Amino acid sequence: MSHLLELKGVRKTFGENLVLNDISLNFAQGSATVIIGASGSGKSTLMRCINLLEELSDGQILLEGSDISAYGINLDSVRGKIGSVFQAFNLFPHLTVLENITLAPRLVQGKSKEDATLQAISLLKRFGLEDKADAYPNLLSGGQQQRVAILRAIATEPKVLLLDEVTSALDPVLIAEVLSLIAELKADGITMIISTHEMGFAKRIADSVVFLSGGVVCESGSPQEIFDSPKSPELRTFLAALHDAGRL
Amino acid sequence: MTYTPSTLQQQREDAKRRASRRSTAIALLSTLIFGALLTAIVVNAQGFTAVRESFFNWHYAQKAFPRIFDGILLNLRVLFIAEFFVLIFGLALAIARTTTSPVLYPLRLVATIYTDIFRGMPLLLVLFLVGLGIPGLRLSYVPNSAVFLGTVALVLTYSAYVAEVIRAGIEGVNPTQRQAARALGLSHTQTLRHVVLPQAFRNVTPPLLNDLVSLQKDSGLISVLGAVDAIRAAGIETAQSFNFTPYVVAGGLFVLLTIPLTRYTDWLIRRQDRAQKAQGVF
Ligand SMILES: Nc1ncnc2c1ncn2[C@@H]1O[C@H](COP(=O)(O)OP(=O)(O)OP(=O)(O)O)[C@@H](O)[C@H]1O
Ligand SMILES: [Mg+2]
């Protein structure tokens, strides 16, 4: 199977600080990859490198075989193919829910207002948010905001969806709302890269799990391999700490 | 859903109403006393009759009014044209100053020098420099009318003020908003136009309106170049009658002009405060 997205020897430094060191990973079409790791291990940085919000210090990123990290590439057109959702929902406060979702389809893909609106409404309907279409983000609950942010990210039908700790700012009930939406998208066959601290969810949704530690891929494999038979001492320590904290 | 408030709540409401009635009464009373005192002091001043005669003479007010009214219409025209260009240039300067690309450094530098100079220079001086200096150059294609040159001077100065206000607005937009827009694939320009600027303007509407109120009032300064605006018209009337009432009439008209805008600004600030409280932002 050819890979939709490939990272080859990706490095990222902030000044002296080597945050990602020689990361090579493959992401298959339609797969869900969960990235776990302690705080500061570089999960967010990896995501931000993939959607080109950070410039690589070394290595390559290939999307459908073409190098999107090449110098001089049109960043805007690449970013349009990669959907990103952040921990802080970052909805546009001056736009309604509907306008938030239709903005990129209209501006980036050149869709007509009618088409973009129809598509957005059907997305909102599917996920039970149609009555919020004309609301401004500040009037929504956190879970609703995050779900809208995810719909906004998939409205342009990206090839890959990056979800960076999208539930960290939410309480348990709202987390469940968001996770069930993600599970539905996974069933749709959207390729996803997810960083999360929700290990139960990671086990359920992941096709493969990547454990980052100190900026390197310490261990990767199926959820069973990672959670049930961890090999590296780092992963064992990490899982033990989660276990003690009651999060596993 | 309706319900009957408990006696406890009713007592609380009663107490609130009593307290509010009491403070209204106190405010009314103190205003009356203060007004009476002030009137007494002014009326009993030695020169009161003379001042009333030369500043508040009904006869001269009526006589001067038509001319001053024509003058204020000129102020209004100048104001609208100046406002239009001030917003455009101010916005351009603000955008220039908030660019980050190293290629645009010269642009940033020029914009910075411009705002520094025109924010620091007294408007009166700019008026003289433009109003007297430009005609001195004898450029055949530049109109020499006082109104035109006065408007140019206003635009030059106020663009610098407004640019700073808009720049503060742009810088006040959370960088994550820009990032979210870029992550969606919006270009720099699209991000600025659809995400950053709308939020920036919303944040700075009150200070922006304040600047426009000042501009409204300062449009009267073009009279120093000889444009026959309300103040100049009042001056002409005064020169004929040696009575200062026309100036008071012109002043009153300026105040009347600015009141709607200042009240609107107040209202807007209050509304924004409320909206922010609803968001839990302090
Ligand atoms: N813009 C930046 N400038 C300098 N250092 C940075 C920057 N962004 C991240 N870092 C550093 O890179 C390291 C990895 O950060 P990152 O945010 O990727 O971790 P993370 O795995 O997402 O952590 P968390 O689970 O807390 O979100 C940290 O040590 C952080 O201090
Ligand atoms: Mg992170």
XYZ file of C-alpha atoms in Angstrom, chain A residues 42-191:
150
model
C 7.118 17.341 20.696
C 3.614 16.195 19.702
C 2.318 19.651 18.888
C 5.536 20.590 17.159
C 5.238 17.526 14.942
C 1.677 18.504 13.994
C 2.725 22.064 13.295
C 5.510 20.809 11.058
C 3.096 18.635 9.096
C 0.722 21.521 8.357
C 3.714 23.736 7.604
C 3.047 26.229 10.362
C 6.653 25.527 11.356
C 9.517 25.376 8.914
C 11.477 22.100 9.072
C 15.082 22.221 10.199
C 15.811 19.088 8.194
C 14.099 16.189 6.433
C 11.147 15.922 4.121
C 7.389 15.610 4.201
C 5.684 13.923 1.264
C 1.966 14.208 0.653
C 0.770 11.761 -2.010
C 4.365 11.382 -3.059
C 5.097 15.048 -3.624
C 7.427 16.996 -1.379
C 5.424 19.647 0.452
C 8.423 20.752 2.477
C 10.346 21.824 -0.641
C 11.617 25.378 -0.618
C 9.389 27.836 -2.474
C 6.299 25.642 -2.513
C 2.916 27.365 -2.336
C 2.160 26.964 1.350
C -1.441 28.094 1.070
C -2.401 25.421 -1.432
C -0.721 22.696 0.642
C -2.352 23.858 3.873
C -5.707 23.676 2.148
C -5.148 19.928 1.804
C -4.339 19.436 5.481
C -7.038 20.122 8.033
C -5.929 21.192 11.499
C -7.759 21.484 14.771
C -6.065 22.880 17.843
C -6.523 22.490 21.547
C -7.878 26.032 21.850
C -10.656 25.922 19.284
C -9.613 29.151 17.577
C -12.980 29.738 15.978
C -13.294 33.182 14.432
C -15.308 35.151 17.009
C -16.619 37.725 14.538
C -18.171 35.099 12.284
C -21.181 32.872 12.887
C -20.809 29.102 13.007
C -21.950 28.882 9.400
C -19.541 31.601 8.282
C -16.692 29.935 10.152
C -17.293 26.725 8.252
C -17.866 28.262 4.820
C -14.929 30.696 4.917
C -12.224 28.356 3.635
C -14.365 26.533 1.054
C -15.280 29.922 -0.414
C -11.897 31.629 -0.246
C -9.543 28.716 -0.742
C -11.556 26.420 -2.955
C -13.543 29.114 -4.705
C -16.905 27.536 -3.983
C -20.002 29.668 -4.434
C -21.696 30.904 -1.301
C -24.717 28.695 -1.997
C -22.683 25.520 -2.459
C -20.541 26.192 0.590
C -23.624 26.938 2.681
C -25.462 23.793 1.557
C -22.445 21.686 2.374
C -21.943 23.341 5.769
C -25.608 22.943 6.685
C -25.521 19.255 5.829
C -22.415 18.805 7.994
C -24.070 20.664 10.867
C -27.235 18.596 10.476
C -25.338 15.360 10.499
C -23.716 16.217 13.800
C -26.772 17.764 15.430
C -25.548 21.343 15.335
C -27.865 22.829 12.719
C -29.677 25.014 15.244
C -26.344 26.721 15.984
C -25.665 27.721 12.381
C -26.318 31.404 12.989
C -24.885 31.590 16.496
C -21.608 33.292 17.280
C -18.938 31.038 18.807
C -18.953 32.724 22.228
C -22.498 31.494 22.798
C -21.586 27.827 22.300
C -20.369 25.360 24.892
C -16.758 24.227 24.677
C -17.754 20.888 23.199
C -19.914 22.564 20.568
C -17.117 24.981 19.708
C -14.644 22.185 19.277
C -17.039 20.186 17.125
C -17.593 23.227 14.947
C -13.816 23.672 14.704
C -13.510 20.088 13.479
C -16.294 20.578 10.928
C -14.577 23.759 9.787
C -11.382 21.771 9.254
C -13.056 19.028 7.214
C -15.243 21.369 5.143
C -12.447 21.739 2.614
C -12.249 17.948 2.369
C -8.593 17.771 3.375
C -6.496 14.682 2.643
C -5.331 14.514 6.243
C -6.910 15.787 9.428
C -4.614 16.792 12.293
C -6.215 16.845 15.728
C -3.916 18.214 18.405
C -5.231 17.532 21.900
C -8.665 18.598 20.828
C -10.293 17.499 24.075
C -7.787 18.820 26.609
C -9.782 21.925 27.366
C -13.071 20.093 27.898
C -14.851 18.332 30.730
C -15.798 14.621 30.446
C -19.293 15.015 28.993
C -18.071 17.380 26.309
C -15.087 15.149 25.607
C -17.483 12.320 24.791
C -19.346 14.540 22.269
C -16.150 15.414 20.480
C -14.744 11.897 20.522
C -17.893 10.420 19.022
C -17.663 12.941 16.196
C -14.052 11.924 15.573
C -15.061 8.251 15.571
C -17.680 8.983 12.904
C -15.146 10.749 10.739
C -12.839 7.795 11.098
C -15.666 5.563 9.882
C -15.959 7.897 6.876
C -12.391 6.970 6.031
C -10.757 10.313 6.750
C -7.031 9.938 7.378
